[in-house]
Structure formats: structure tokens, C-alpha cells
C-alpha positions as MATLAB code, in Angstrom:
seq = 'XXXXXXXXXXXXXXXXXXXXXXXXXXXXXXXXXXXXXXXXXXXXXXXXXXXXXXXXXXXXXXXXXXXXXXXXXXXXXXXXXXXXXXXXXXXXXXXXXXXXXXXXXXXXXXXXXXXXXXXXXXXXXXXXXXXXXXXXXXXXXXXXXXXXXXXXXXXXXXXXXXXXXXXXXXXXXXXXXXXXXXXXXXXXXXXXXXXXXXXXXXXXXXXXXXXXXXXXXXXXXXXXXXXXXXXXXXXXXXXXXXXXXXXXXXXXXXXXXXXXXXXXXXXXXXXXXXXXXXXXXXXXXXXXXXXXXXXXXXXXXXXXXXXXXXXXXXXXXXXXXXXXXXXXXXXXXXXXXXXXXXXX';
ca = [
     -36.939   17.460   36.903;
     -37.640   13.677   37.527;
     -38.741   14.288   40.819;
     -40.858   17.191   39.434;
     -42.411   14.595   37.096;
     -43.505   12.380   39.512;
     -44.728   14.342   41.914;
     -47.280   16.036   38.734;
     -47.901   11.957   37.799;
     -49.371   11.553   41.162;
     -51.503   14.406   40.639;
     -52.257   14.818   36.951;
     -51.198   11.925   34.767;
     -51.078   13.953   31.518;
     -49.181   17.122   33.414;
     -46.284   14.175   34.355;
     -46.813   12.029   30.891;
     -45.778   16.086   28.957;
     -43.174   16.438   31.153;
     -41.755   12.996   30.301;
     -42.235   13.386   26.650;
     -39.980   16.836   27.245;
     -37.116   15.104   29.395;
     -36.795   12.455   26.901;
     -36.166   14.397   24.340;
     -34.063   17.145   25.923;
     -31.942   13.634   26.721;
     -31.549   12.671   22.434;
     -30.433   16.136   22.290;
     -27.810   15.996   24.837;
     -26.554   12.870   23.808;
     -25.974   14.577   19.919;
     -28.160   11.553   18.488;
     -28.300   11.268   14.525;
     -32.039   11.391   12.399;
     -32.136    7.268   12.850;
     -32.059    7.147   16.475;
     -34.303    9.778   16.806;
     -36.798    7.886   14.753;
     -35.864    4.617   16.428;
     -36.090    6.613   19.818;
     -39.775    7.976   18.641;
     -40.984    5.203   17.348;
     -40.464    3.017   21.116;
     -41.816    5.903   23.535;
     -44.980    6.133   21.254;
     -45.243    2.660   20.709;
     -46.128    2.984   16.980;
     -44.061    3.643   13.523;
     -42.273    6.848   13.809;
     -40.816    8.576   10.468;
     -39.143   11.697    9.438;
     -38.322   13.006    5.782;
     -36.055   15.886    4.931;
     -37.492   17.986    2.064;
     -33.519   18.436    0.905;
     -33.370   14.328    0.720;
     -36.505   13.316   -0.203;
     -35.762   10.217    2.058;
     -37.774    8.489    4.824;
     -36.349    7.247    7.953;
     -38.894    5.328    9.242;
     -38.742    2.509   12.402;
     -40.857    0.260   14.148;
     -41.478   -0.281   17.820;
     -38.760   -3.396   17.846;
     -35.857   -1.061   16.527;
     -35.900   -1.854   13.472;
     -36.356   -0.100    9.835;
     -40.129    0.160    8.674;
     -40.270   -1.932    5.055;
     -42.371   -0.706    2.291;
     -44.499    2.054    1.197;
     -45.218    4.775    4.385;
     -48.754    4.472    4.759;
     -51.092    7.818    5.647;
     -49.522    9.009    8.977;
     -52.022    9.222   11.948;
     -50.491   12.654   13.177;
     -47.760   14.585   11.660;
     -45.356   17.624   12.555;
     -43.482   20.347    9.943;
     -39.860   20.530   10.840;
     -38.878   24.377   10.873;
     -35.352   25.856   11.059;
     -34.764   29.483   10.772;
     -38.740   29.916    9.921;
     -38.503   27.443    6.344;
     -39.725   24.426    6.023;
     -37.321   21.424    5.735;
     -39.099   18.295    6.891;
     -41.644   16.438    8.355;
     -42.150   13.884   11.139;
     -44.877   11.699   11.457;
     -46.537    8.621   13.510;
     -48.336    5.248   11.917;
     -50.606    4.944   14.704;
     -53.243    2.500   14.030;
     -56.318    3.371   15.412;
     -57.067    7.109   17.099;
     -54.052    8.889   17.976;
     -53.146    9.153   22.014;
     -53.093   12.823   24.057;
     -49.405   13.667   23.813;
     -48.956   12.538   20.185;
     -48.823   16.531   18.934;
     -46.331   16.983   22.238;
     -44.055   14.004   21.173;
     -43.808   14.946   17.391;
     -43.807   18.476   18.461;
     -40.376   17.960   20.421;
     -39.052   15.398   17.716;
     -39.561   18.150   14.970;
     -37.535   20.313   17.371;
     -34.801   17.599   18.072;
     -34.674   16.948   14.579;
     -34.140   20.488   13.670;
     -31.050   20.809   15.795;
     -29.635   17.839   14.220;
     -30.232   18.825   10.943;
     -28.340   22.711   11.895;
     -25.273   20.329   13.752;
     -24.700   17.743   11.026;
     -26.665   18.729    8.196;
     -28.437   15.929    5.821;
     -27.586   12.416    5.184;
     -24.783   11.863    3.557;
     -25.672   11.797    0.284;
     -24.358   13.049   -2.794;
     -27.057   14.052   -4.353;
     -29.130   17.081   -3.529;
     -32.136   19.486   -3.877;
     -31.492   21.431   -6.885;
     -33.201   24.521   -5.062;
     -31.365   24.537   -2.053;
     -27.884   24.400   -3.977;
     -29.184   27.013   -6.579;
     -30.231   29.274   -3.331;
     -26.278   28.359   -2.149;
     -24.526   29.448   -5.253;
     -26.759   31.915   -6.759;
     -25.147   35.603   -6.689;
     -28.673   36.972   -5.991;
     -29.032   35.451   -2.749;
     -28.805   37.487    0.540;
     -25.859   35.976    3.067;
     -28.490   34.875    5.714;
     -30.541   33.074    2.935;
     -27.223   31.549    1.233;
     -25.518   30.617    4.685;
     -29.135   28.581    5.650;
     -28.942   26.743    2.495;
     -25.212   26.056    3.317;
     -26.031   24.540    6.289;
     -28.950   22.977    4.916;
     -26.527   20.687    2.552;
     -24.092   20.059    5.148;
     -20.964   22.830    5.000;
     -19.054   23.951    8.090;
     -19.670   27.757    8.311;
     -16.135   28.394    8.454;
     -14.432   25.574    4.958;
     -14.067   27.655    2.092;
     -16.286   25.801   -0.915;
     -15.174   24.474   -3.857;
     -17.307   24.812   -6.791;
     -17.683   23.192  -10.062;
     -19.850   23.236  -13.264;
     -19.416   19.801  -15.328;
     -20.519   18.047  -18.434;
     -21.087   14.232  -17.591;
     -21.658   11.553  -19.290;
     -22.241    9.868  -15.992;
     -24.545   10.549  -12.909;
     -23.445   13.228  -11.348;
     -23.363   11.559   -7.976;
     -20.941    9.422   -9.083;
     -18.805   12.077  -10.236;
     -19.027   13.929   -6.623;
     -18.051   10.828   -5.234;
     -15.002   10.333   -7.639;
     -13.502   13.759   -6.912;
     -14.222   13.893   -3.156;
     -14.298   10.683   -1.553;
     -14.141   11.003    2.466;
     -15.739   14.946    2.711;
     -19.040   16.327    2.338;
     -19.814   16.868   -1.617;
     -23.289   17.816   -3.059;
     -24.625   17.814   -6.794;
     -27.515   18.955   -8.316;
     -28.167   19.585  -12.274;
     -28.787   23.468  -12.475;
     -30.318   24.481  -16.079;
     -28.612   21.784  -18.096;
     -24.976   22.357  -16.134;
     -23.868   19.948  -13.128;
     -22.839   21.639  -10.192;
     -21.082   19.882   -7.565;
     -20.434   21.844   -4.436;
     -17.041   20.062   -1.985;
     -15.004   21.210    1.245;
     -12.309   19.503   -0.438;
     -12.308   18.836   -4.656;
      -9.173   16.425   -6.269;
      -9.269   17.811   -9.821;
      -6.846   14.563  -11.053;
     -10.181   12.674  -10.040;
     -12.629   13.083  -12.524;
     -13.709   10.442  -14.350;
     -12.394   10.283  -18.278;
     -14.896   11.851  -20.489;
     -16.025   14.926  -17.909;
     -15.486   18.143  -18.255;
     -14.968   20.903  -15.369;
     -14.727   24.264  -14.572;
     -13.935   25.007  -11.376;
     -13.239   27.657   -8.633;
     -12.352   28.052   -5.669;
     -13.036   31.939   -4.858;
     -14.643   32.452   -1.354;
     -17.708   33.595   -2.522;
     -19.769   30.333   -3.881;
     -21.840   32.740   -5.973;
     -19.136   34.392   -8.099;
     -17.525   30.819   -8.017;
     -20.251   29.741   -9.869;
     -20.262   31.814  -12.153;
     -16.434   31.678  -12.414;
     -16.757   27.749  -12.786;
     -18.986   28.045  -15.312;
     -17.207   30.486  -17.462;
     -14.066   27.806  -16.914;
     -16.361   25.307  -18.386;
     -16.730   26.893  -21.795;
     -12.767   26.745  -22.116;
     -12.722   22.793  -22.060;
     -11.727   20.763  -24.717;
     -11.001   17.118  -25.107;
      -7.419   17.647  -24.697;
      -7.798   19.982  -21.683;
     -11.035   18.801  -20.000;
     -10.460   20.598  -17.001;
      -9.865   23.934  -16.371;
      -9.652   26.027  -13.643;
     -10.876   29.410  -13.458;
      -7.445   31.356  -11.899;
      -5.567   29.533  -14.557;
      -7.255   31.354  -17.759;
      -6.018   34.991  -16.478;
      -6.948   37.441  -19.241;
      -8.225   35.020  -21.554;
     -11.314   34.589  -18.913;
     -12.669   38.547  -20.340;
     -12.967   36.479  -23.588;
     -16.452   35.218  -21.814;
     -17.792   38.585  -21.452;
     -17.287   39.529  -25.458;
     -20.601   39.775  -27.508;
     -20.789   36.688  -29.782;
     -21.354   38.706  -32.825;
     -17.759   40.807  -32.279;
     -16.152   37.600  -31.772;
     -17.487   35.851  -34.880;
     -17.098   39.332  -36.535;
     -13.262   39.011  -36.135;
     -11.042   38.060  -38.799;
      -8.602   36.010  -36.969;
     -11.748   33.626  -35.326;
     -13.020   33.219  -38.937;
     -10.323   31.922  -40.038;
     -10.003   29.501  -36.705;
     -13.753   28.578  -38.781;
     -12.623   28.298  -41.669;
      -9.588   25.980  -40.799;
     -11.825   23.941  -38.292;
     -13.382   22.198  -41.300;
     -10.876   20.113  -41.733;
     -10.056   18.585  -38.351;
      -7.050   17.132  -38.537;
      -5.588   20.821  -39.422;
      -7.628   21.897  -36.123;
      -6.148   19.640  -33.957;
      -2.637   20.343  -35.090;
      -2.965   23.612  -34.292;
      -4.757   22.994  -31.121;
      -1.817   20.603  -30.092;
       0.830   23.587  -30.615;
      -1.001   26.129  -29.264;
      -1.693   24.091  -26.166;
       1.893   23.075  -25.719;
       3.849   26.342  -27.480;
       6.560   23.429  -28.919;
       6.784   21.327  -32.254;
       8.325   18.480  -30.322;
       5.986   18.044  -27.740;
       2.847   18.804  -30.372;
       4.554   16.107  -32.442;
       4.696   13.883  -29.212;
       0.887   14.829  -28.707;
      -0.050   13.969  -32.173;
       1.952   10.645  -32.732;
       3.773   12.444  -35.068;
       7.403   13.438  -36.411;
       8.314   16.852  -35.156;
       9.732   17.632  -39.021;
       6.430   16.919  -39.771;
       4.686   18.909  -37.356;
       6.814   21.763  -38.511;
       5.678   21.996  -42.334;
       2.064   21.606  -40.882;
       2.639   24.363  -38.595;
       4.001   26.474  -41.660;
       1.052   25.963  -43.938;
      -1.256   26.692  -41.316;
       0.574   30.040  -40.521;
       0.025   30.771  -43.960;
      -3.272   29.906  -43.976;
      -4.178   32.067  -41.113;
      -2.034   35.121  -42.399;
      -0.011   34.290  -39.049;
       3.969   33.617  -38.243;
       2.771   31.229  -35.679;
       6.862   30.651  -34.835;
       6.979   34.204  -33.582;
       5.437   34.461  -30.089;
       2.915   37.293  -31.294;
       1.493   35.185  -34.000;
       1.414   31.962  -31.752;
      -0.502   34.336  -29.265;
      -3.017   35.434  -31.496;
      -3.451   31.949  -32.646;
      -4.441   30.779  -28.919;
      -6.829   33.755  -28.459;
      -8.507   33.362  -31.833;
      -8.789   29.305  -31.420;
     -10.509   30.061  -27.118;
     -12.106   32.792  -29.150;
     -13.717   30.222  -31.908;
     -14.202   27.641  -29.239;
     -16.919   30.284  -27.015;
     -18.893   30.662  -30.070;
     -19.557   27.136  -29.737;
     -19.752   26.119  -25.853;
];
């Protein structure tokens, strides 16, 4: 090939400069190079600025003919290049060339678009936490087809063959820094999807989120019933039990799919409204039905378990419930997750 380019440089010097351009960057691509030394690569065979900006990022990677990162604002570009995988969209690539641009400036952004869209498909985006809301809805959504959802995938970062883990938070923080919390050294993505975080991981700690978030999550194979299974997790949260996973609600999870107006229709729920008027009786009972034991409600509650006990009787009463018998306590814990969906 280099023999084949010189021989065309004797004869036509812009036959042998395209061939060059093409050898050079069949070379990145051998070598596996990431998006900054293909823009550090660019920017010294065209002797100008070279830049390239994944759509999914929103971030430009931009150097200078010394090697070094371009400071401030990109300027208009003198040429530019889409970067396409699988027919979409997903970048751009560009050159700062002052002055008119040179013959083989389409040819050399032409290739780095290419090279750049084989990176992208091997390693995915930067490694960033955050990510484009669109591209994560397209992952997760249970309307997407498998070519479109495993593109978007890929798009974000995932191996083809790591199950995902998926799940739908309330933060009080920046959801980045929550995606970093639970899933410190593997590839996590966030995105705020119609006023729910989603966070998408390989790998997901749930003992790491950070105090005050709550999270459904899932792990089924299928990101987008795992959505939708983390988010029905999510309306089970409380304070006391901020996260929940989806596998662990069993039967209670067909609560989601009752009609509001049956469940505030039932008798048992309104009197879970009733009684939730005065919390301190709401939290009692929220304590035993959580733990199924006066001793360990009392320890929950600061309390002595003798005392625990004559609450526990007056709310029976209250409710028209034995909540010592485990049929009462269970229709306690259904009406309370019952109450609780009206309200999520």
C-alpha cells in the first residue's frame, strides 16, 4: 500500500495525498485509538483544529496542531462531516481551518467520521454518567423494536451480552451523582424520563444509595419491562423502606395494576385514610406491619414493646382488625401498600 502510494505521488499528487489520508486512518483503527487521539491524530495530519461531538454527550473534543486541547468557545468549522452508525445520526466532526479549506479536507473528515464511528460501536461514549434522555428512553421503552433498542444500548455504552440493571429514583440530588454512588468502577447512565430518574448499570449496589433516595429497581432481562417493573417498585417506597426491589413485592406488585377508584373505594384503605391523619398512629402501624413483631416495632419506634402492644390494640380496633392474628396483620399490610398507591 505504501509503495502503491508513492508510486501514484510521483504521478498524481492528490491520487497519493487520498491514499495517505486512507492508510492513516485505517492505522488509528488498527491500533483501537479512543475519540481524543483521533482528534489529536486529525488535528496534526490537517494541520488545523480538529473536533468531534457526540450527539449522546453533547461534548466537544477538540485539539490543536501541538497536541494539545483547543480552549474556549468552537468557532464556525471550515468543513464538517455527520458521523453515521447503523444509518442515525450520532455526531459530528469538524476542522477550524483558517482561511479556504485544502482538497482532501472532505476525504480526511470523511474517514475520521468513519474511524470515529467504529469507536463509538467498540467502546461506546465517554464515560460519563449522564446521558441523552432520548437514547435511554429508546433503550428502556417497551415499544421499541430489538434492533432499535440494542443500537441505543450500544450507543450508551452496554456490552451486548451484561444483563442491565434498571432503576427509577426520586433524588434529592443530581442524578449523576447518584449513578456514581451505586456503581462506581462500571458503566452507569442516567437520564430524567417524565419527572422519574432512570439510571441504567451492568452492575447496581442497592446498599449504595445515598440517604434520602428512593428506588425501584429490577433486574429482569428485558430493560423495557424492567422499567416498567422499577417503576412500579418505586411507588412501594417509603421512608422506612426507601428501596425496593421489584421480585421482592410478589403479589403485592398486582396492587399497581388496580383502578384508583376500587382501591380508594375499599373499606379497609379508608380506614388506612382515616387513621393516617394522625401520624404518629400511621407510623406505628407502619413499623409493625413492616417488621410483623411488637419488639422489634418497639425497637423501631424508640419505644417500650408493652407500649407498642396497647397501641397495636387500639389500632386493631380502630380498623375493625385483630392485627395479632396473621389474617388481620395481612390485611393491614395490603390496605396500608394499598393507601400508599393512591398517593405515589
Amino acid at each position: 500500500m505504501e509503495a502503491l502510494a508513492v508510486r501514484l505521488s510521483q504521478l498524481d499528487s492528490q491520487a497519493g495525498g487520498a491514499i495517505r489520508v486512507v492508510m492513516f486512518y485505517d492505522t488509528l483503527m488498527r491500533r483501537r485509538v479512543d475519540l481524543p487521539a483521533l482528534a489529536r491524530a486529525s488535528a496534526g495530519l490537517a494541520e488545523c483544529t480538529a473536533g468531534i461531538r457526540l450527539h449522546g454527550t453533547g461534548q466537544a473534543i477538540r485539539y490543536t496542531t501541538d497536541g494539545r486541547p483547543a480552549a474556549g468557545t468552537p468557532p464556525t468549522p471550515s468543513t464538517s462531516a455527520p458521523i453515521l452508525l447503523d444509518d442515525e445520526e450520532i455526531g459530528t466532526v469538524w476542522l477550524e481551518r483558517p482561511g479556504t479549506p485544502r482538497t482532501l479536507d472532505d476525504l480526511l473528515l470523511d474517514r475520521l467520521a468513519i474511524a470515529a464511528a467504529a469507536t463509538v460501536e467498540r467502546y461506546g461514549p465517554a464515560r460519563t454518567t449522564m446521558a441523552d434522555p432520548a437514547l435511554v428512553e429508546l433503550a428502556i421503552s417497551a415499544d421499541a423494536d430489538d434492533a432499535a433498542r440494542a443500537r441505543a444500548l450500544r450507543l450508551l455504552g452496554f456490552p451486548p451480552d451484561l444483563r442491565l440493571h434498571v432503576a427509577a429514583v426520586h433524588s434529592p440530588l443530581p442524578l449523576d451523582q447518584v449513578g456514581t454512588a451505586i456503581c462506581p468502577a462500571r458503566p452507569v447512565k442516567a437520564a430524567p424520563l417524565a419527572g422519574v430518574g432512570a439510571i441504567l448499570a451492568t452492575t447496581l449496589d442497592p446498599t449504595r444509595f445515598p440517604p434520602g433516595v428512593r428506588a425501584g429497581l429490577s433486574t429482569t432481562p428485558d430493560p423495557g419491562r424492567a422499567w416498567r417493573e422499577a417503576r412500579t417498585a418505586l411507588r412501594f417506597t417509603t421512608p422506612r423502606q426507601p428501596i425496593v426491589r421489584y421480585d421482592d413485592l410478589g403479589v403485592v406488585a398486582l396492587l399497581a395494576d388496580v383502578p384508583h377508584d376500587a382501591i380508594r373505594d375499599n373499606a379497609d384503605v379508608t380506614a388506612i385514610a382515616a387513621l393516617a391523619e394522625t401520624p404518629d398512629d400511621l407510623e406505628t402501624l407502619d413499623a409493625y406491619c413492616t417488621t410483623g413483631s411488637l419488639r422489634r416495632a418497639a425497637d423501631l419506634l424508640h419505644l417500650h414493646h408493652s407500649s407498642v402492644a396497647r397501641r397495636i390494640d387500639q389500632l386493631g380496633k380502630t380498623l375493625g382488625l385483630d392485627l395479632t392474628q396473621p389474617a388481620g396483620l395481612t390485611r393491614a399490610r395490603l390496605a396500608l401498600n394499598a393507601w400508599r398507591l393512591l398517593h405515589a
